[in-house]
Every structure is written in C-alpha cells, then in structure tokens.
mmCIF file of C-alpha atoms in Angstrom:
data_model
loop_
_atom_site.group_PDB
_atom_site.id
_atom_site.type_symbol
_atom_site.label_atom_id
_atom_site.label_comp_id
_atom_site.label_asym_id
_atom_site.label_seq_id
_atom_site.Cartn_x
_atom_site.Cartn_y
_atom_site.Cartn_z
ATOM 1 C CA UNK D 1 -50.527 -94.924 -0.051
ATOM 2 C CA UNK D 2 -53.384 -93.262 -1.947
ATOM 3 C CA UNK D 3 -55.612 -96.336 -1.688
ATOM 4 C CA UNK D 4 -54.821 -96.737 2.007
ATOM 5 C CA UNK D 5 -55.773 -93.120 2.744
ATOM 6 C CA UNK D 6 -58.634 -92.740 0.283
ATOM 7 C CA UNK D 7 -56.805 -89.853 -1.410
ATOM 8 C CA UNK D 8 -55.655 -89.238 -4.965
ATOM 9 C CA UNK D 9 -52.067 -90.227 -5.937
ATOM 10 C CA UNK D 10 -51.480 -86.574 -6.861
ATOM 11 C CA UNK D 11 -52.268 -85.408 -3.331
ATOM 12 C CA UNK D 12 -49.928 -87.983 -1.806
ATOM 13 C CA UNK D 13 -47.203 -87.107 -4.319
ATOM 14 C CA UNK D 14 -47.397 -83.370 -3.612
ATOM 15 C CA UNK D 15 -47.100 -83.916 0.136
ATOM 16 C CA UNK D 16 -44.317 -86.511 0.016
ATOM 17 C CA UNK D 17 -42.271 -84.482 -2.464
ATOM 18 C CA UNK D 18 -42.741 -81.254 -0.486
ATOM 19 C CA UNK D 19 -44.038 -79.533 -3.577
ATOM 20 C CA UNK D 20 -44.925 -75.826 -3.282
ATOM 21 C CA UNK D 21 -48.411 -76.805 -4.505
ATOM 22 C CA UNK D 22 -48.844 -78.810 -1.294
ATOM 23 C CA UNK D 23 -49.481 -75.538 0.536
ATOM 24 C CA UNK D 24 -53.053 -75.729 -0.775
ATOM 25 C CA UNK D 25 -53.628 -79.088 0.925
ATOM 26 C CA UNK D 26 -55.164 -78.859 4.437
ATOM 27 C CA UNK D 27 -52.556 -79.366 7.201
ATOM 28 C CA UNK D 28 -54.535 -82.233 8.727
ATOM 29 C CA UNK D 29 -54.451 -84.066 5.369
ATOM 30 C CA UNK D 30 -50.702 -83.523 5.108
ATOM 31 C CA UNK D 31 -50.294 -84.907 8.629
ATOM 32 C CA UNK D 32 -52.333 -88.000 7.656
ATOM 33 C CA UNK D 33 -50.108 -88.617 4.612
ATOM 34 C CA UNK D 34 -46.874 -88.330 6.635
ATOM 35 C CA UNK D 35 -48.233 -90.531 9.432
ATOM 36 C CA UNK D 36 -49.250 -93.202 6.919
ATOM 37 C CA UNK D 37 -45.856 -93.015 5.219
ATOM 38 C CA UNK D 38 -44.171 -93.670 8.554
ATOM 39 C CA UNK D 39 -46.580 -96.480 9.397
ATOM 40 C CA UNK D 40 -46.138 -98.198 6.036
ATOM 41 C CA UNK D 41 -42.412 -97.479 5.702
ATOM 42 C CA UNK D 42 -42.941 -95.630 2.426
ATOM 43 C CA UNK D 43 -40.192 -93.467 0.918
ATOM 44 C CA UNK D 44 -40.233 -91.782 -2.521
ATOM 45 C CA UNK D 45 -37.753 -93.270 -4.992
ATOM 46 C CA UNK D 46 -35.225 -90.467 -5.388
ATOM 47 C CA UNK D 47 -33.483 -91.980 -8.419
ATOM 48 C CA UNK D 48 -36.771 -92.444 -10.255
ATOM 49 C CA UNK D 49 -37.835 -88.885 -9.436
ATOM 50 C CA UNK D 50 -34.492 -87.511 -10.649
ATOM 51 C CA UNK D 51 -34.723 -89.411 -13.933
ATOM 52 C CA UNK D 52 -38.293 -88.274 -14.524
ATOM 53 C CA UNK D 53 -37.574 -84.623 -13.786
ATOM 54 C CA UNK D 54 -34.010 -84.586 -15.131
ATOM 55 C CA UNK D 55 -33.057 -82.968 -11.807
ATOM 56 C CA UNK D 56 -30.894 -84.160 -8.902
ATOM 57 C CA UNK D 57 -31.678 -81.357 -6.460
ATOM 58 C CA UNK D 58 -28.041 -81.593 -5.354
ATOM 59 C CA UNK D 59 -25.420 -78.862 -4.996
ATOM 60 C CA UNK D 60 -21.641 -79.192 -4.713
ATOM 61 C CA UNK D 61 -19.707 -77.178 -2.122
ATOM 62 C CA UNK D 62 -15.929 -76.777 -2.446
ATOM 63 C CA UNK D 63 -13.824 -75.136 0.258
ATOM 64 C CA UNK D 64 -10.230 -75.272 1.491
ATOM 65 C CA UNK D 65 -11.011 -77.256 4.636
ATOM 66 C CA UNK D 66 -13.879 -78.629 6.706
ATOM 67 C CA UNK D 67 -13.224 -77.377 10.226
ATOM 68 C CA UNK D 68 -14.447 -75.113 12.992
ATOM 69 C CA UNK D 69 -14.518 -71.350 12.617
ATOM 70 C CA UNK D 70 -14.961 -69.734 9.214
ATOM 71 C CA UNK D 71 -15.804 -72.862 7.211
ATOM 72 C CA UNK D 72 -18.272 -74.210 9.761
ATOM 73 C CA UNK D 73 -20.112 -70.875 9.972
ATOM 74 C CA UNK D 74 -20.536 -70.534 6.210
ATOM 75 C CA UNK D 75 -21.514 -74.198 5.791
ATOM 76 C CA UNK D 76 -24.220 -73.886 8.435
ATOM 77 C CA UNK D 77 -25.858 -71.072 6.454
ATOM 78 C CA UNK D 78 -25.590 -73.009 3.184
ATOM 79 C CA UNK D 79 -27.114 -76.097 4.776
ATOM 80 C CA UNK D 80 -30.039 -74.239 6.341
ATOM 81 C CA UNK D 81 -31.045 -72.622 3.060
ATOM 82 C CA UNK D 82 -30.649 -75.759 0.933
ATOM 83 C CA UNK D 83 -32.519 -78.047 3.307
ATOM 84 C CA UNK D 84 -35.354 -75.551 3.593
ATOM 85 C CA UNK D 85 -35.719 -75.624 -0.194
ATOM 86 C CA UNK D 86 -35.476 -79.420 -0.473
ATOM 87 C CA UNK D 87 -31.893 -79.593 -1.795
ATOM 88 C CA UNK D 88 -29.038 -81.848 -0.741
ATOM 89 C CA UNK D 89 -25.354 -80.922 -0.885
ATOM 90 C CA UNK D 90 -22.016 -82.683 -1.299
ATOM 91 C CA UNK D 91 -19.002 -80.995 0.290
ATOM 92 C CA UNK D 92 -15.271 -81.486 -0.293
ATOM 93 C CA UNK D 93 -12.107 -79.821 1.023
ATOM 94 C CA UNK D 94 -9.397 -79.240 -1.587
ATOM 95 C CA UNK D 95 -6.689 -77.895 0.799
ATOM 96 C CA UNK D 96 -5.661 -75.293 -1.812
ATOM 97 C CA UNK D 97 -4.173 -77.985 -4.036
ATOM 98 C CA UNK D 98 -5.030 -77.201 -7.692
ATOM 99 C CA UNK D 99 -4.995 -80.856 -8.758
ATOM 100 C CA UNK D 100 -7.301 -81.838 -5.892
ATOM 101 C CA UNK D 101 -9.630 -78.958 -6.749
ATOM 102 C CA UNK D 102 -9.819 -80.141 -10.370
ATOM 103 C CA UNK D 103 -10.452 -83.740 -9.293
ATOM 104 C CA UNK D 104 -13.264 -82.767 -6.930
ATOM 105 C CA UNK D 105 -14.810 -80.473 -9.527
ATOM 106 C CA UNK D 106 -14.909 -83.360 -11.988
ATOM 107 C CA UNK D 107 -16.292 -85.779 -9.379
ATOM 108 C CA UNK D 108 -19.077 -83.399 -8.392
ATOM 109 C CA UNK D 109 -19.942 -82.795 -12.036
ATOM 110 C CA UNK D 110 -20.041 -86.543 -12.697
ATOM 111 C CA UNK D 111 -22.433 -86.898 -9.773
ATOM 112 C CA UNK D 112 -24.749 -84.475 -11.549
ATOM 113 C CA UNK D 113 -24.810 -81.650 -9.033
ATOM 114 C CA UNK D 114 -26.841 -78.797 -10.479
ATOM 115 C CA UNK D 115 -24.624 -75.963 -9.274
ATOM 116 C CA UNK D 116 -21.578 -75.080 -7.186
ATOM 117 C CA UNK D 117 -20.797 -72.965 -4.140
ATOM 118 C CA UNK D 118 -17.099 -72.184 -3.645
ATOM 119 C CA UNK D 119 -15.988 -70.919 -0.235
ATOM 120 C CA UNK D 120 -12.733 -68.918 0.095
ATOM 121 C CA UNK D 121 -11.548 -70.499 -3.141
ATOM 122 C CA UNK D 122 -10.036 -68.181 -5.782
ATOM 123 C CA UNK D 123 -10.850 -69.062 -9.389
ATOM 124 C CA UNK D 124 -9.543 -67.546 -12.623
ATOM 125 C CA UNK D 125 -12.151 -68.694 -15.119
ATOM 126 C CA UNK D 126 -15.883 -69.444 -15.251
ATOM 127 C CA UNK D 127 -17.029 -72.866 -14.083
ATOM 128 C CA UNK D 128 -18.967 -75.459 -16.111
ATOM 129 C CA UNK D 129 -22.019 -75.123 -13.824
ATOM 130 C CA UNK D 130 -23.959 -72.209 -12.293
ATOM 131 C CA UNK D 131 -21.797 -70.985 -9.418
ATOM 132 C CA UNK D 132 -21.644 -68.646 -6.459
ATOM 133 C CA UNK D 133 -18.366 -67.846 -4.689
ATOM 134 C CA UNK D 134 -18.068 -66.767 -1.063
ATOM 135 C CA UNK D 135 -15.062 -64.404 -0.766
ATOM 136 C CA UNK D 136 -14.094 -64.727 -4.409
ATOM 137 C CA UNK D 137 -13.126 -61.097 -5.193
ATOM 138 C CA UNK D 138 -12.879 -61.658 -8.964
ATOM 139 C CA UNK D 139 -15.515 -60.701 -11.487
ATOM 140 C CA UNK D 140 -16.215 -63.621 -13.818
ATOM 141 C CA UNK D 141 -19.040 -64.112 -16.294
ATOM 142 C CA UNK D 142 -21.962 -65.911 -14.678
ATOM 143 C CA UNK D 143 -20.347 -66.090 -11.230
ATOM 144 C CA UNK D 144 -21.783 -64.171 -8.257
ATOM 145 C CA UNK D 145 -19.427 -63.193 -5.432
ATOM 146 C CA UNK D 146 -20.715 -62.993 -1.864
ATOM 147 C CA UNK D 147 -18.191 -60.978 0.124
ATOM 148 C CA UNK D 148 -17.888 -58.889 3.238
ATOM 149 C CA UNK D 149 -17.255 -55.144 2.887
ATOM 150 C CA UNK D 150 -13.575 -55.076 3.834
ATOM 151 C CA UNK D 151 -13.403 -51.279 3.744
ATOM 152 C CA UNK D 152 -16.057 -51.050 6.452
ATOM 153 C CA UNK D 153 -14.412 -53.876 8.418
ATOM 154 C CA UNK D 154 -10.971 -52.230 8.441
ATOM 155 C CA UNK D 155 -12.423 -48.851 9.364
ATOM 156 C CA UNK D 156 -14.425 -50.312 12.257
ATOM 157 C CA UNK D 157 -11.419 -52.047 13.808
ATOM 158 C CA UNK D 158 -8.861 -49.286 13.299
ATOM 159 C CA UNK D 159 -11.200 -46.461 14.328
ATOM 160 C CA UNK D 160 -11.917 -48.363 17.546
ATOM 161 C CA UNK D 161 -8.200 -48.679 18.301
ATOM 162 C CA UNK D 162 -7.508 -45.064 17.336
ATOM 163 C CA UNK D 163 -10.280 -43.829 19.633
ATOM 164 C CA UNK D 164 -8.586 -45.714 22.460
ATOM 165 C CA UNK D 165 -5.341 -43.845 21.723
ATOM 166 C CA UNK D 166 -3.451 -46.603 19.896
ATOM 167 C CA UNK D 167 -1.048 -45.282 17.264
ATOM 168 C CA UNK D 168 1.507 -48.085 17.083
ATOM 169 C CA UNK D 169 -0.472 -51.008 15.686
ATOM 170 C CA UNK D 170 0.920 -54.379 14.604
ATOM 171 C CA UNK D 171 -0.757 -56.422 11.858
ATOM 172 C CA UNK D 172 -1.033 -60.050 10.845
ATOM 173 C CA UNK D 173 -1.666 -60.257 7.101
ATOM 174 C CA UNK D 174 -3.462 -63.343 5.797
ATOM 175 C CA UNK D 175 -1.949 -66.348 4.083
ATOM 176 C CA UNK D 176 -0.980 -65.807 0.455
ATOM 177 C CA UNK D 177 -3.520 -68.442 -0.664
ATOM 178 C CA UNK D 178 -6.508 -66.888 1.113
ATOM 179 C CA UNK D 179 -8.994 -65.149 -1.172
ATOM 180 C CA UNK D 180 -9.541 -62.427 1.435
ATOM 181 C CA UNK D 181 -5.896 -61.513 2.096
ATOM 182 C CA UNK D 182 -5.233 -58.849 -0.525
ATOM 183 C CA UNK D 183 -8.663 -57.192 -0.364
ATOM 184 C CA UNK D 184 -8.501 -56.940 3.423
ATOM 185 C CA UNK D 185 -4.935 -55.619 3.436
ATOM 186 C CA UNK D 186 -5.698 -52.911 0.883
ATOM 187 C CA UNK D 187 -8.678 -51.899 3.020
ATOM 188 C CA UNK D 188 -6.418 -51.696 6.095
ATOM 189 C CA UNK D 189 -3.910 -49.512 4.226
ATOM 190 C CA UNK D 190 -6.668 -47.164 3.075
ATOM 191 C CA UNK D 191 -8.290 -46.956 6.530
ATOM 192 C CA UNK D 192 -4.910 -46.319 8.184
ATOM 193 C CA UNK D 193 -4.233 -43.456 5.796
ATOM 194 C CA UNK D 194 -7.688 -42.029 6.449
ATOM 195 C CA UNK D 195 -7.174 -42.163 10.241
ATOM 196 C CA UNK D 196 -3.603 -40.854 10.136
ATOM 197 C CA UNK D 197 -2.093 -44.123 11.359
ATOM 198 C CA UNK D 198 1.370 -45.160 10.188
ATOM 199 C CA UNK D 199 1.970 -48.790 9.200
ATOM 200 C CA UNK D 200 5.399 -49.978 10.380
ATOM 201 C CA UNK D 201 6.787 -52.725 8.131
ATOM 202 C CA UNK D 202 8.578 -54.208 11.166
ATOM 203 C CA UNK D 203 5.197 -54.737 12.781
ATOM 204 C CA UNK D 204 3.538 -56.232 9.696
ATOM 205 C CA UNK D 205 3.892 -60.007 9.535
ATOM 206 C CA UNK D 206 2.285 -62.250 6.938
ATOM 207 C CA UNK D 207 0.980 -65.589 8.143
ATOM 208 C CA UNK D 208 2.774 -68.354 6.294
ATOM 209 C CA UNK D 209 0.511 -71.334 6.832
ATOM 210 C CA UNK D 210 3.169 -73.877 5.978
ATOM 211 C CA UNK D 211 2.640 -76.578 3.353
ATOM 212 C CA UNK D 212 -0.679 -76.703 1.535
ATOM 213 C CA UNK D 213 -3.292 -78.217 3.763
ATOM 214 C CA UNK D 214 -1.628 -77.521 7.109
ATOM 215 C CA UNK D 215 -2.622 -73.873 7.216
ATOM 216 C CA UNK D 216 -6.276 -74.767 7.517
ATOM 217 C CA UNK D 217 -5.977 -76.821 10.691
ATOM 218 C CA UNK D 218 -7.215 -74.771 13.666
ATOM 219 C CA UNK D 219 -4.375 -76.212 15.743
ATOM 220 C CA UNK D 220 -1.852 -74.970 13.179
ATOM 221 C CA UNK D 221 -3.588 -71.592 13.156
ATOM 222 C CA UNK D 222 -3.346 -71.194 16.926
ATOM 223 C CA UNK D 223 0.272 -72.335 16.866
ATOM 224 C CA UNK D 224 1.168 -69.937 14.071
ATOM 225 C CA UNK D 225 -0.467 -67.028 15.902
ATOM 226 C CA UNK D 226 1.618 -67.958 18.936
ATOM 227 C CA UNK D 227 4.845 -68.025 16.882
ATOM 228 C CA UNK D 228 4.086 -64.712 15.189
ATOM 229 C CA UNK D 229 3.173 -63.145 18.518
ATOM 230 C CA UNK D 230 6.664 -63.965 19.744
ATOM 231 C CA UNK D 231 8.164 -62.586 16.538
ATOM 232 C CA UNK D 232 6.440 -59.263 17.102
ATOM 233 C CA UNK D 233 8.071 -58.994 20.505
ATOM 234 C CA UNK D 234 11.466 -59.994 19.073
ATOM 235 C CA UNK D 235 11.413 -57.112 16.565
ATOM 236 C CA UNK D 236 12.015 -54.735 19.470
ATOM 237 C CA UNK D 237 9.636 -52.230 17.876
ATOM 238 C CA UNK D 238 7.105 -50.713 20.254
ATOM 239 C CA UNK D 239 3.442 -51.501 19.659
ATOM 240 C CA UNK D 240 0.336 -51.180 21.804
ATOM 241 C CA UNK D 241 -2.194 -53.045 19.668
ATOM 242 C CA UNK D 242 -2.468 -55.976 17.264
ATOM 243 C CA UNK D 243 -5.042 -56.367 14.480
ATOM 244 C CA UNK D 244 -4.912 -60.020 13.407
ATOM 245 C CA UNK D 245 -6.130 -61.517 10.138
ATOM 246 C CA UNK D 246 -8.476 -63.915 11.920
ATOM 247 C CA UNK D 247 -9.588 -64.929 15.397
ATOM 248 C CA UNK D 248 -7.502 -68.095 15.450
ATOM 249 C CA UNK D 249 -4.198 -66.248 14.932
ATOM 250 C CA UNK D 250 -5.317 -63.520 17.374
ATOM 251 C CA UNK D 251 -5.968 -66.118 20.086
ATOM 252 C CA UNK D 252 -2.579 -67.728 19.496
ATOM 253 C CA UNK D 253 -0.902 -64.316 19.667
ATOM 254 C CA UNK D 254 -2.675 -63.444 22.929
ATOM 255 C CA UNK D 255 -1.173 -66.511 24.530
ATOM 256 C CA UNK D 256 2.331 -65.583 23.324
ATOM 257 C CA UNK D 257 1.961 -62.001 24.569
ATOM 258 C CA UNK D 258 0.718 -63.191 27.955
ATOM 259 C CA UNK D 259 3.598 -65.663 28.262
ATOM 260 C CA UNK D 260 5.989 -62.772 27.598
ATOM 261 C CA UNK D 261 4.525 -60.925 30.577
ATOM 262 C CA UNK D 262 2.437 -58.449 28.609
ATOM 263 C CA UNK D 263 -1.006 -57.786 30.032
ATOM 264 C CA UNK D 264 -3.995 -57.756 27.672
ATOM 265 C CA UNK D 265 -5.499 -55.189 27.203
ATOM 266 C CA UNK D 266 -3.527 -53.027 29.674
ATOM 267 C CA UNK D 267 -0.298 -53.155 27.663
ATOM 268 C CA UNK D 268 -1.411 -54.615 24.331
ATOM 269 C CA UNK D 269 -4.903 -54.535 22.812
ATOM 270 C CA UNK D 270 -5.848 -57.349 20.427
ATOM 271 C CA UNK D 271 -8.514 -57.375 17.699
ATOM 272 C CA UNK D 272 -9.432 -60.472 15.687
ATOM 273 C CA UNK D 273 -11.594 -61.097 12.646
ATOM 274 C CA UNK D 274 -14.534 -63.511 12.038
ATOM 275 C CA UNK D 275 -16.076 -63.853 15.538
ATOM 276 C CA UNK D 276 -15.780 -67.623 15.753
ATOM 277 C CA UNK D 277 -17.711 -69.308 18.554
ATOM 278 C CA UNK D 278 -14.730 -69.571 20.936
ATOM 279 C CA UNK D 279 -13.816 -65.852 20.615
ATOM 280 C CA UNK D 280 -16.293 -64.888 23.330
ATOM 281 C CA UNK D 281 -14.914 -67.512 25.735
ATOM 282 C CA UNK D 282 -11.231 -66.573 25.725
ATOM 283 C CA UNK D 283 -9.608 -64.968 28.730
ATOM 284 C CA UNK D 284 -9.815 -62.093 28.077
ATOM 285 C CA UNK D 285 -12.710 -62.381 25.623
ATOM 286 C CA UNK D 286 -11.688 -61.308 22.132
ATOM 287 C CA UNK D 287 -12.738 -58.062 20.476
ATOM 288 C CA UNK D 288 -13.309 -58.907 16.819
ATOM 289 C CA UNK D 289 -14.831 -57.883 13.507
ATOM 290 C CA UNK D 290 -17.834 -60.133 13.068
ATOM 291 C CA UNK D 291 -18.369 -61.637 9.651
ATOM 292 C CA UNK D 292 -21.984 -62.820 9.500
ATOM 293 C CA UNK D 293 -20.759 -66.207 8.282
ATOM 294 C CA UNK D 294 -24.119 -67.941 8.549
ATOM 295 C CA UNK D 295 -25.790 -65.149 6.580
ATOM 296 C CA UNK D 296 -23.050 -65.239 3.927
ATOM 297 C CA UNK D 297 -23.598 -68.972 3.448
ATOM 298 C CA UNK D 298 -27.372 -68.587 3.379
ATOM 299 C CA UNK D 299 -27.231 -65.764 0.818
ATOM 300 C CA UNK D 300 -24.828 -67.766 -1.368
ATOM 301 C CA UNK D 301 -27.153 -70.773 -1.378
ATOM 302 C CA UNK D 302 -30.239 -68.623 -2.015
ATOM 303 C CA UNK D 303 -28.551 -66.914 -4.972
ATOM 304 C CA UNK D 304 -27.483 -70.246 -6.464
ATOM 305 C CA UNK D 305 -31.027 -71.612 -6.198
ATOM 306 C CA UNK D 306 -32.296 -68.433 -7.872
ATOM 307 C CA UNK D 307 -29.858 -69.043 -10.727
ATOM 308 C CA UNK D 308 -31.093 -72.625 -11.086
ATOM 309 C CA UNK D 309 -34.749 -71.571 -11.067
ATOM 310 C CA UNK D 310 -34.265 -68.766 -13.615
ATOM 311 C CA UNK D 311 -31.112 -69.477 -15.652
ATOM 312 C CA UNK D 312 -32.042 -66.908 -18.313
ATOM 313 C CA UNK D 313 -32.174 -64.006 -15.878
ATOM 314 C CA UNK D 314 -29.125 -61.863 -15.212
ATOM 315 C CA UNK D 315 -27.467 -62.484 -11.865
ATOM 316 C CA UNK D 316 -25.664 -59.810 -9.835
ATOM 317 C CA UNK D 317 -21.859 -59.942 -10.038
ATOM 318 C CA UNK D 318 -21.578 -59.285 -6.308
ATOM 319 C CA UNK D 319 -23.538 -59.392 -3.052
ATOM 320 C CA UNK D 320 -21.910 -57.321 -0.301
ATOM 321 C CA UNK D 321 -22.457 -58.194 3.359
ATOM 322 C CA UNK D 322 -21.911 -55.602 6.119
ATOM 323 C CA UNK D 323 -19.637 -56.537 9.067
ATOM 324 C CA UNK D 324 -19.987 -55.340 12.665
ATOM 325 C CA UNK D 325 -17.495 -54.760 15.451
ATOM 326 C CA UNK D 326 -17.951 -56.791 18.636
ATOM 327 C CA UNK D 327 -16.128 -55.063 21.481
ATOM 328 C CA UNK D 328 -15.059 -57.354 24.319
ATOM 329 C CA UNK D 329 -12.308 -57.420 26.943
ATOM 330 C CA UNK D 330 -9.183 -57.715 24.760
ATOM 331 C CA UNK D 331 -9.144 -53.995 23.879
ATOM 332 C CA UNK D 332 -8.724 -50.995 26.156
ATOM 333 C CA UNK D 333 -7.005 -47.592 26.306
ATOM 334 C CA UNK D 334 -3.425 -47.334 25.054
ATOM 335 C CA UNK D 335 -0.886 -47.550 27.932
ATOM 336 C CA UNK D 336 -0.118 -43.811 27.918
ATOM 337 C CA UNK D 337 -3.846 -43.139 28.301
ATOM 338 C CA UNK D 338 -4.572 -45.772 30.919
#
C-alpha cells in the first residue's frame, strides 16, 4: 500500500487503523489511502494487530433478551458509541437463567472481551472484567450503574394523572426478576404519598412473566397485559387510571379494557413506561414515561471505554439519567371531571 501510494507505512497504518493521530493527516491523503485499499482489496489483519497490541477492542454485552422495545433501544446506543470509537461487541441473551448467565460470562471472557456491559441484569458480586450495568441498582466495587431517576419518573406520571382528577389508580408492578421493579415501585409509593393518592392493594397487580425466558417475548408481554387488564376489571374495584410497568403491558391492557367496553381515555386513562417505538402509533396513542434508552446505552458504553482507557482512575458508582413524560391520547380528565 505504501509503495503503491508513495507514502510511508506509518501514514497508511494510521489511516487504516483509524488512529486518533490520523487527524493530523490531510483529508485528501486519507481519501487516497482508503480508495487504494478498496482498489487493492487490502484489509488490516485484525488478529495480528490484537496480538501486537495485546488488545481485542471487543466488548461483551449481556442482557435478558434480544428483542424490540427496551433492549433494542439500549443496544442501539451501545452500538453507536462503540462503533464510533472503533470497538466491536458480542451480545448474548441469558433469559434470566443463572446457569446460562455464567456460561455466557465464561464464553465472553474466553473470547478476550476487554469489558462488559450488563443490561437489566442484577448481579450480587463484582465481575472479573471492567463493567458497567444499565439498571443495576446495586453498588458494587468497580461497577458503574447507569439508571433512570425513578423518583422523577413516578412523580411525573402520577402528578399528571392527579392533575387530571384521577384518584383511583391501578398499577402493574414489574416482574420479580426485573432489576427495575423494586426501585420503581418504591418510587411510586413515595410519589403517591406525596400527592395524597391512596394505593389500593386490589388494584395493584404484579406481572408474572411465566417461566424464565417467556417473560421477555414482546408477544408474551402484550398477552400478559391483556390478561391483567381483564383481572383489574374482575376485581370489581373502581379505577379511572392505570399506570403500567412498561409500554408493552400497557398496550395489552388497553386492548382488554376496550374489549370490555371501556373507552380510553374517557373512562380509563392509561400511562406506560419506556416510550417504545410503537407507543406513538397505538389507537389511542400511548402516554408514557420516556426512558432515553439510546442515551442510556451510549453513556454506558462511553463509561466502559473510559474505564478501559484509564483503569487506575476512580469511576463513578452511578450515572443518573433524567426521564421525561410524553403526553399523548391515552390520558384525559377523570370521568367525574369530563
């Protein structure tokens, strides 16, 4: 390549390896190098580079499932940040099975990933590699948690419903295996107390999720929301609003409520959580607490790369991300106010 272009091997190497030092090379020279590489079919030898540098530039990502919604949003942010910095990632879904989690952790370690990003995956002890956890909620030595501010999220949703006159609010709590479940529920309890709202145990249902693995299928999530929506009606307790654990269960519940003859939002207001892509395209469109999932993934990846670049520097135990409320057509005034 260098002989073909009349350049030094160092110049070609800096451009082809996307080195930060390549910024000092004129853009037209960089374009010549890339054009010649394409013409000659030249590719750097990744294995040789890894052996020479003792680096793989690879990161492992572990999460419960690989699907639309929450996981896809976080992964997109992780991918954008890693690719921008010249890193590759390997991703695996452990379906909340401890033995599968251990197997994947070992496999990723054997493949010499330099660090780990865990998404919605509770852990009880430090990991063998530098790690960042999205929605971890536990303080562990050397592990940084990237999490949404659940107190703000609960206050946003419940204050919105209270301002519309809703006092009888039903709740879907998260699955027992979700890292966010307990933190979000405690935030809801505190916000309800602050706003003078009473939580009726008859109107508080915890999503079950079924056997490990099934709970993470979007189809199962919609179906479960539908089943729990019917259960709310069967309690016979009056309610004018539902605050669901996530958008998928909220959408399933909206269908069950509509099938029962209840008009949304005229008779029942519904609020979800996450702001997945399809939330805006429901009928009616779903009011929801938006988790900036892409930003959470990007920040997690950026923090992990910072750890890898400066392992001797202290890392923050937590990075808190602010949520926002997206008001759409699924919420309106309580029936006695309409």
